[in-house]
Short mmCIF file of C-alpha atoms in Angstrom, two decimals:
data_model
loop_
_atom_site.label_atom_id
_atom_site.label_comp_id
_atom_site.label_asym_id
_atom_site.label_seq_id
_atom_site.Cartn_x
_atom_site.Cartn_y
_atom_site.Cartn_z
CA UNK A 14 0.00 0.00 0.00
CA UNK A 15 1.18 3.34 -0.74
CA UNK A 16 0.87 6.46 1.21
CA UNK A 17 0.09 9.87 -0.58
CA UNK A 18 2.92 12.51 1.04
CA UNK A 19 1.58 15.20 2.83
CA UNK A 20 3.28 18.68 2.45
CA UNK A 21 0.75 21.13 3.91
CA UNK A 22 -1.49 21.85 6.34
CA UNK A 23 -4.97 20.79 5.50
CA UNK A 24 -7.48 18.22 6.87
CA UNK A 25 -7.55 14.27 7.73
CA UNK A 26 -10.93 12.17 7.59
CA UNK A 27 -10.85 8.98 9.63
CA UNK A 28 -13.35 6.54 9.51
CA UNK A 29 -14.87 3.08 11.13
CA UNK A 30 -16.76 0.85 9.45
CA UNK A 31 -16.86 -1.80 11.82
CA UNK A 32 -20.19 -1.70 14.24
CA UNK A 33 -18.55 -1.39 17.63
CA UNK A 34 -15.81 1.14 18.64
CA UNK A 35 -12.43 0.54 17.76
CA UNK A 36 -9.09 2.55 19.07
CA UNK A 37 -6.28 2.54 16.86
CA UNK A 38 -2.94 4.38 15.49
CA UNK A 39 -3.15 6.23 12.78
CA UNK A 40 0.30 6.87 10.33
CA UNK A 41 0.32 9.81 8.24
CA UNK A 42 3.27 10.10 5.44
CA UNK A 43 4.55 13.95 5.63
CA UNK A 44 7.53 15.51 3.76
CA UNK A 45 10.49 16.07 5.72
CA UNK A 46 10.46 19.74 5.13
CA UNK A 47 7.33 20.43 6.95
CA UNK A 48 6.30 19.99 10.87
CA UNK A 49 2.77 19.50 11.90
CA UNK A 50 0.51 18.42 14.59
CA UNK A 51 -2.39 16.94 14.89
CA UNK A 52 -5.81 19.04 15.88
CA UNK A 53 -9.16 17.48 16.75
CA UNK A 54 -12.45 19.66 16.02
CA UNK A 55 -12.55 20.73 19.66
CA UNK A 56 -9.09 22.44 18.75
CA UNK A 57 -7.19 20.36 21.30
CA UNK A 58 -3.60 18.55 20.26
CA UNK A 59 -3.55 14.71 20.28
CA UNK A 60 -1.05 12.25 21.55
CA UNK A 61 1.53 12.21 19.06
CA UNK A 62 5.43 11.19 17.79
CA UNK A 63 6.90 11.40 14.01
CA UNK A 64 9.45 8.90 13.57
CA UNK A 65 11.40 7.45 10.35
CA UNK A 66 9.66 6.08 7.16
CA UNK A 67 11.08 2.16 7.64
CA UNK A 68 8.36 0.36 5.06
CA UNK A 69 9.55 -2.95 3.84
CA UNK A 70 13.37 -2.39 5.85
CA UNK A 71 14.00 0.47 3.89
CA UNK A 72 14.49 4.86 4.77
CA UNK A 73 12.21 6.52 2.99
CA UNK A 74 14.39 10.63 3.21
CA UNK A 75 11.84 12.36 1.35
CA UNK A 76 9.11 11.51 4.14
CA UNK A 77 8.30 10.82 7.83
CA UNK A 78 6.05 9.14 9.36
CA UNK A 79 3.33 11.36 12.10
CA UNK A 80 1.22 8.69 14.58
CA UNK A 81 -1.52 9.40 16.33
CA UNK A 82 -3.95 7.11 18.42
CA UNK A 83 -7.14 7.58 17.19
CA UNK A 84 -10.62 6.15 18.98
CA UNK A 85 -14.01 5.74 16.86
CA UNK A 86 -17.32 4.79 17.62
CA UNK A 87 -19.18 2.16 15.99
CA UNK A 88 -19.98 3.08 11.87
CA UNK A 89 -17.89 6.72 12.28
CA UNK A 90 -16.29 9.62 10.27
CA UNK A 91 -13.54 11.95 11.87
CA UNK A 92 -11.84 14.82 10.72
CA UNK A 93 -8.36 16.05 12.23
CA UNK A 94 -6.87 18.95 11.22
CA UNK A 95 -2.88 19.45 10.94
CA UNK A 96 -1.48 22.93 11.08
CA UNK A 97 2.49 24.16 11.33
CA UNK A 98 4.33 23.58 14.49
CA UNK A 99 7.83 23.76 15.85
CA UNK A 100 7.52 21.69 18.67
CA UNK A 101 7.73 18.61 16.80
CA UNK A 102 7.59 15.33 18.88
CA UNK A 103 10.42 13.36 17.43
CA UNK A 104 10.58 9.52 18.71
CA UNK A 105 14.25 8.82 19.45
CA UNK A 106 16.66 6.32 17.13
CA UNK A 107 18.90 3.84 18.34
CA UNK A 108 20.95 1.31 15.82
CA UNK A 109 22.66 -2.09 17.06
CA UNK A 110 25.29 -3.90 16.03
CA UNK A 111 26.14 -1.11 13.39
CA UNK A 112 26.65 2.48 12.94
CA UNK A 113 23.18 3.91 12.27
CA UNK A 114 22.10 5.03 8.28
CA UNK A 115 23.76 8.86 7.69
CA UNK A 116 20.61 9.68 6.10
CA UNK A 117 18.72 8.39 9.52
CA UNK A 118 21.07 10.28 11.35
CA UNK A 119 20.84 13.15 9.31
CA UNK A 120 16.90 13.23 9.86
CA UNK A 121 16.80 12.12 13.39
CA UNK A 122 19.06 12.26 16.41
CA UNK A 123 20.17 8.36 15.71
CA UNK A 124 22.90 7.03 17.90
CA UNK A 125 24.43 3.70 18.10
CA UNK A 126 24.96 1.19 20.85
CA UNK A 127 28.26 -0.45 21.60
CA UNK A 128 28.68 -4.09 20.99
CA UNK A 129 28.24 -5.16 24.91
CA UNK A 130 24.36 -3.91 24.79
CA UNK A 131 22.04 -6.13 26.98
CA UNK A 132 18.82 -7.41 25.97
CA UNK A 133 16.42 -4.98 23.94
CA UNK A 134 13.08 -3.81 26.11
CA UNK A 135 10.42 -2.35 23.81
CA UNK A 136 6.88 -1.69 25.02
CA UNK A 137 5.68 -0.82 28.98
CA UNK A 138 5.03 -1.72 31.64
CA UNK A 139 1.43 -3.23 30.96
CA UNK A 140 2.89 -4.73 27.39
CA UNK A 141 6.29 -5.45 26.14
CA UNK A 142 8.75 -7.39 24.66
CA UNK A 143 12.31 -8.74 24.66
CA UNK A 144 14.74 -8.89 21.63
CA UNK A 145 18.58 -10.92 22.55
CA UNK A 146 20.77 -7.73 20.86
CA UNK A 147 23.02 -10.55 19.92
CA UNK A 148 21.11 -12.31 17.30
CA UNK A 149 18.00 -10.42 16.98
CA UNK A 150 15.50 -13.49 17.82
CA UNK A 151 12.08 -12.43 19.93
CA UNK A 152 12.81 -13.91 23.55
CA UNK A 153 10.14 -13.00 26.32
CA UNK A 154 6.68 -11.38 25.99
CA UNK A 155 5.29 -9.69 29.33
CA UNK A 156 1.77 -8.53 29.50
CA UNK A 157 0.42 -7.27 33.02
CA UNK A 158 2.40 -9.05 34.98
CA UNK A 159 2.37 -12.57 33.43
CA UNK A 160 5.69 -13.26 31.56
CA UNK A 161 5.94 -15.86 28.49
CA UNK A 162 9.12 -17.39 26.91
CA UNK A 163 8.60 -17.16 23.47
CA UNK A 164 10.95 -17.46 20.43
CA UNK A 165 10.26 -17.06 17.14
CA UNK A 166 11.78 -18.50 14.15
CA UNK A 167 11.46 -18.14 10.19
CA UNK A 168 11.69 -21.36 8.49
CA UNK A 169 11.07 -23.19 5.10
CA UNK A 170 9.62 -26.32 4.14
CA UNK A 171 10.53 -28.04 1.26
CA UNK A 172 9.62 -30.79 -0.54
CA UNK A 173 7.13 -31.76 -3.44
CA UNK A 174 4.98 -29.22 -2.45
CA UNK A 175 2.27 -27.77 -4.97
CA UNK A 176 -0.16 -25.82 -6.15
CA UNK A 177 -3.07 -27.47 -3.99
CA UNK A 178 -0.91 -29.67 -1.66
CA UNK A 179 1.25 -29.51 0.80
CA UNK A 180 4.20 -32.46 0.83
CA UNK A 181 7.22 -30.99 3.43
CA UNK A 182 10.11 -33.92 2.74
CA UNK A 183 11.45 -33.66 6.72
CA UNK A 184 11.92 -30.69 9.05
CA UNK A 185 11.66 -27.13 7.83
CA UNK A 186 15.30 -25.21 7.11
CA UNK A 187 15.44 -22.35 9.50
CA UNK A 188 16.32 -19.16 7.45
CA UNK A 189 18.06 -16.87 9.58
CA UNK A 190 20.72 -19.34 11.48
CA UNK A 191 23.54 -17.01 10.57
CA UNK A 192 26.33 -16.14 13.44
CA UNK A 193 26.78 -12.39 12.72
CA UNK A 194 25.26 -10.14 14.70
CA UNK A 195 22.14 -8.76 12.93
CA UNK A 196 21.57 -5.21 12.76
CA UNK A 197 18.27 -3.88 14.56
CA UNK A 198 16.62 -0.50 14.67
CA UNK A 199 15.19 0.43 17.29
CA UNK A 200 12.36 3.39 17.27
CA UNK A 201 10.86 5.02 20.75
CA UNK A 202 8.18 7.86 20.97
CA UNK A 203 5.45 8.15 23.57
CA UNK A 204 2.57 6.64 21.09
CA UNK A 205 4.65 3.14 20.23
CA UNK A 206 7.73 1.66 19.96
CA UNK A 207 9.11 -0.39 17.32
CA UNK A 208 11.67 -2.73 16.20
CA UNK A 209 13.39 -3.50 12.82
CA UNK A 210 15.72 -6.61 12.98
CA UNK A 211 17.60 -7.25 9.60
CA UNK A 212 17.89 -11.01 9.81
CA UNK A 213 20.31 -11.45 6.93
CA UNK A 214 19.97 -9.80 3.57
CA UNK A 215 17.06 -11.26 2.38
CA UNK A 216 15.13 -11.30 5.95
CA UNK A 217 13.88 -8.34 8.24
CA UNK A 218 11.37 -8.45 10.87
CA UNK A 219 9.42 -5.59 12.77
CA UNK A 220 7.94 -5.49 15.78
CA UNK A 221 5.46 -2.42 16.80
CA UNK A 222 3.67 -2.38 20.33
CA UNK A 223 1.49 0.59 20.99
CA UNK A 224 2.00 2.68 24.59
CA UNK A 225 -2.07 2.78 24.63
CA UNK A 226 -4.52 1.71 27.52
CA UNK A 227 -7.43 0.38 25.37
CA UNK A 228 -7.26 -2.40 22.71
CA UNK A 229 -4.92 -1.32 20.71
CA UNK A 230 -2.39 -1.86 23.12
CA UNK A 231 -3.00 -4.86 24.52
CA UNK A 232 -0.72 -6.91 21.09
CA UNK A 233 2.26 -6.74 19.34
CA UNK A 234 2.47 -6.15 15.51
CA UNK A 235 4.57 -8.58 13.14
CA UNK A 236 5.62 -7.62 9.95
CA UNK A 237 8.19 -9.35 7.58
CA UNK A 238 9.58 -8.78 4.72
CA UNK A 239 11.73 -12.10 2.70
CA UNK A 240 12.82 -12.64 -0.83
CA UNK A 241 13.10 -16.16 -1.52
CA UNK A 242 15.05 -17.83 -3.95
CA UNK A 243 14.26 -21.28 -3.61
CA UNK A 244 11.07 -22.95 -3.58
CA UNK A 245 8.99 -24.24 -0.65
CA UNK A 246 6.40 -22.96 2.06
CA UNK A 247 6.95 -19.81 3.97
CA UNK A 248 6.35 -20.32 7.67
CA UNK A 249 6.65 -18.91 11.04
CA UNK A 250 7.04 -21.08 14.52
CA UNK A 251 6.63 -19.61 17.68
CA UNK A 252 8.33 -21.97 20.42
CA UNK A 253 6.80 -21.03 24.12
CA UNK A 254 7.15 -22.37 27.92
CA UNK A 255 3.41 -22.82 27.55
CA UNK A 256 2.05 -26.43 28.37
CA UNK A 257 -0.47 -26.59 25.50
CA UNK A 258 -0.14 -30.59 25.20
CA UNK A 259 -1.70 -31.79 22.01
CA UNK A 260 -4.06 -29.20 21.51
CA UNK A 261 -4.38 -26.76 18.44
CA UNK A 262 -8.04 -24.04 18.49
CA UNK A 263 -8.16 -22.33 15.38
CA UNK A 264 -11.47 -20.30 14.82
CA UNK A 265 -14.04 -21.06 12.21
CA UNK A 266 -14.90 -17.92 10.04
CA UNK A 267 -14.93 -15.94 12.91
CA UNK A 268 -17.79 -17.31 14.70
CA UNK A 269 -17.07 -20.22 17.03
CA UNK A 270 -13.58 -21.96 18.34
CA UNK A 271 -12.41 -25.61 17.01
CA UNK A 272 -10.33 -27.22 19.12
CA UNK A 273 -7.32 -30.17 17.08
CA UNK A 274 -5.46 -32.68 18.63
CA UNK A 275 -1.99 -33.48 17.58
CA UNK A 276 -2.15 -37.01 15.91
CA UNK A 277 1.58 -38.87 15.98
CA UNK A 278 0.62 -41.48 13.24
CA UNK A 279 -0.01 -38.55 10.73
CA UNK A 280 2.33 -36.88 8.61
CA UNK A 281 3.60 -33.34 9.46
CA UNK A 282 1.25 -32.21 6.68
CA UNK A 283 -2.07 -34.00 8.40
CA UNK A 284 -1.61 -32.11 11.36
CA UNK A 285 -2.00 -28.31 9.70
CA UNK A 286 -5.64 -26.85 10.08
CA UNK A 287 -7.34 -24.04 8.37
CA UNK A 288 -6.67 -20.79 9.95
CA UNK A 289 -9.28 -18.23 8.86
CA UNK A 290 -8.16 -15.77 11.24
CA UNK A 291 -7.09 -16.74 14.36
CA UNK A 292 -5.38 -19.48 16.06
CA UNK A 293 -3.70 -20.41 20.10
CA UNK A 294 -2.23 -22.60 22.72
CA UNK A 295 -2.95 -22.32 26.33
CA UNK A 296 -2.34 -23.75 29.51
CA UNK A 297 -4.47 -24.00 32.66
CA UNK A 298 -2.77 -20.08 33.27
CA UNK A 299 -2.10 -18.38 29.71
CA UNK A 300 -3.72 -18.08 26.35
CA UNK A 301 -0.86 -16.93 23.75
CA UNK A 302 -3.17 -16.21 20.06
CA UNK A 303 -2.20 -15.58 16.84
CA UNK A 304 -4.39 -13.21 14.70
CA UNK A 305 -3.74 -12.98 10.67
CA UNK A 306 -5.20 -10.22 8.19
CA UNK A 307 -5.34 -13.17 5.98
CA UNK A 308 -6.14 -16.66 6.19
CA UNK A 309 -3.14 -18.90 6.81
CA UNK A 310 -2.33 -23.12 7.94
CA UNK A 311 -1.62 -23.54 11.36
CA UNK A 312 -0.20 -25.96 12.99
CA UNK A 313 1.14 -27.36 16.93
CA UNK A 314 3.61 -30.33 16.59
CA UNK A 315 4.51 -30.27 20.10
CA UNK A 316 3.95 -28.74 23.20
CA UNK A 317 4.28 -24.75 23.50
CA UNK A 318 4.55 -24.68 19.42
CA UNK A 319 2.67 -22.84 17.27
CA UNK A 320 3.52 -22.47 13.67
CA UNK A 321 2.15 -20.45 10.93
CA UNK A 322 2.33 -21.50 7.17
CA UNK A 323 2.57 -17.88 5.50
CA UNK A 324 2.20 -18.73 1.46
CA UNK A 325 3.98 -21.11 -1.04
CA UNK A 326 6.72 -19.75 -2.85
CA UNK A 327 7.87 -21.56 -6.17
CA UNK A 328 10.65 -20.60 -8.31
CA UNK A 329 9.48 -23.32 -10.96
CA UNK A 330 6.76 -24.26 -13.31
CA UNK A 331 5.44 -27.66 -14.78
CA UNK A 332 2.84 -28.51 -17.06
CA UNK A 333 -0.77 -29.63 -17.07
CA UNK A 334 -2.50 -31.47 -19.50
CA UNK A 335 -6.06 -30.84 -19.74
CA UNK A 336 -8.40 -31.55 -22.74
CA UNK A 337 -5.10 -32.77 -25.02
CA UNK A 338 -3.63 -28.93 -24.31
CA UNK A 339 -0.65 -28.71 -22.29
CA UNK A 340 -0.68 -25.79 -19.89
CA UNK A 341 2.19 -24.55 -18.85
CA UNK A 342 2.25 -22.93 -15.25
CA UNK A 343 4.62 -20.47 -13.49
CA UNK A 344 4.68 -19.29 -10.20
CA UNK A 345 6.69 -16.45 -8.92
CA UNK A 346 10.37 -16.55 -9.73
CA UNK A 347 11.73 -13.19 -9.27
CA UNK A 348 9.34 -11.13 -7.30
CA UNK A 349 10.04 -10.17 -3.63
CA UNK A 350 8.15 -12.11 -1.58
CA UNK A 351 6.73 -9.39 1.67
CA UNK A 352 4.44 -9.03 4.23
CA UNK A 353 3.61 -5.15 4.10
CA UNK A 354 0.93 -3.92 6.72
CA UNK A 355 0.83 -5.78 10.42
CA UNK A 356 1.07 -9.73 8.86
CA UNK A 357 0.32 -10.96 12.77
CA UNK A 358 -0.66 -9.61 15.88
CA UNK A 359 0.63 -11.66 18.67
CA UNK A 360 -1.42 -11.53 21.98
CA UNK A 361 -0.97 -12.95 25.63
CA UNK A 362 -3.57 -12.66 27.99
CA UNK A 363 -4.21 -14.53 31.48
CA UNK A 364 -6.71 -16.77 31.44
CA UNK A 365 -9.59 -16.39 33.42
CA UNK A 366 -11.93 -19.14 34.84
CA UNK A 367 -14.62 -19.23 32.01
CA UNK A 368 -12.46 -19.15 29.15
#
């Protein structure tokens, strides 16, 4: 998706179309030469932080972004108004494992951090998360109190997967199992903090968590951007301290929960499930869900796992024969294979006695 630049001052119309009242952050794309603030109709300023353009792992120097937290009643319009300022509310920059981008540091007051940093805390205190500095893998989420080991991997199955089927040939290849220390971005303003870990070259992660009370900050935001150059299936495995046993609930269509049980005697591919929109694991404490803009295969082939098949990538074709005419099929061979927009939102909650 691509965001129009703003240069002026002017107007912003926000709307809900969803019946029941939704709180979210709102990014606006403004040139670099201009500094404005956000007005609602009762003239006073909203929450705010302008931080750099990252879309896709890359600096955008020709724009910024300006957040806001926005919150809508049910079937809603909103207008905001942005006018000059010079008290601009600039989120702060800090680069890992690398000198920071002299274009970021140019725009923003970016400073690196030496190579004995400690772990990386994004969030607060009711929400947050834990990065190791070292190799850029998700650790720990925290929520309220209640703390969750949690560590996330990118991998890739391979095998004779096709266009319909899904035939993994053994355990998935982890894609990001390089020993150099990967080079993460780390963005802090008093609306959200975020997170860009560059995995390898072909690999970057982000990781958003808003600093709001309602429900938009109660999850964390995944995006990921990969170009593959090999064929096989796209997935993401979340490995937890969560005792989840053989169950798998995935939702159907939105409207009730079904509940899978791990089955040994199947193949890796007979225990994936239709994930509409949601899937988790929990315990007899803590729920840990997956949500997806998309629908997606989901999986739990142990304890504490839950993996997420993201899309099949092919950098091959074959042929199909149909009515004595041979087809001949391609899939995507050169294109960049990304996730643009939130691709998960990760929640932990505590589980109370009627869930």
């Amino acid at each position: 998706e691509e965001y129009a630049v703003i240069a002026a001052e002017g107007e912003v119309v926000v709307s809900n179309t969803l019946p029941r009242r939704v709180e979210s952050v709102q990014l606006l794309a403004v040139g670099t030469d201009h500094s404005l603030e956000v007005i609602d109709t009762e003239g006073h300023q909203l929450l705010q932080q302008v931080e750099p353009r990252l879309e896709l792992g890359k600096l955008h120097t020709d724009s910024k972004y300006l957040v806001f937290p926005t919150d809508m009643p049910a079937v809603s319009l909103q207008t905001f108004m942005l006018r000059p300022t010079d008290r601009e509310t600039a989120a702060t920059v800090e680069t890992y494992n690398g000198s920071p981008d002299p274009k970021l540091a140019a725009m923003f007051d970016a400073h690196s951090v030496g190579a004995d940093c400690l772990d990386i805390v994004i969030g607060s205190s009711a929400l947050s998360l834990v990065i190791e500095c070292t190799s850029g893998r998700l650790l720990r989420i925290s929520r309220d109190g209640l703390t969750v080991e949690v560590i996330q991997e990118v991998i890739l199955y391979t095998g004779k997967s096709g266009t319909y089927i899904f035939l993994p040939a053994g355990d998935p290849k982890q894609l990001h199992g390089s020993s150099a220390r990967p080079k993460i971005v780390v963005v802090k303003g008093p609306v959200r903090h975020k997170a860009v870990v560059y995995l390898s070259s072909t690999l970057t992660l982000t990781y958003s968590v808003n600093l709001l009370k309602g429900e938009a900050g109660q999850y964390i935001e995944l995006e990921m951007l990969t170009d593959l150059k090999v064929s096989g299936d796209l997935a993401i495995r979340f490995i937890t301290n969560i005792e989840s046993g053989d169950s798998l609930f995935t939702d159907l269509n939105g409207h009730t929960i079904q509940q899978h049980k791990f089955k040994e005697k199947l193949k890796t591919q007979g225990n994936f499930f239709p994930m509409p929109s949601t899937a988790f694991i929990q315990d007899s404490r803590t729920r840990f869900t997956v949500l997806a803009r998309e629908p997606h295969a989901v999986a739990s082939l142990s304890p504490g796992k839950l993996g997420d098949c993201l899309s099949s990538e092919k950098n091959k074709s074959f042929v199909k024969k149909e009515a004595g005419v041979d087809y001949q099929i391609y899939f995507h061979q050169t294109n960049a294979f990304s996730f643009h927009k939130p691709l998960l939102f990760v929640k932990l909650m505590l589980k109370s006695r009627n869930m």
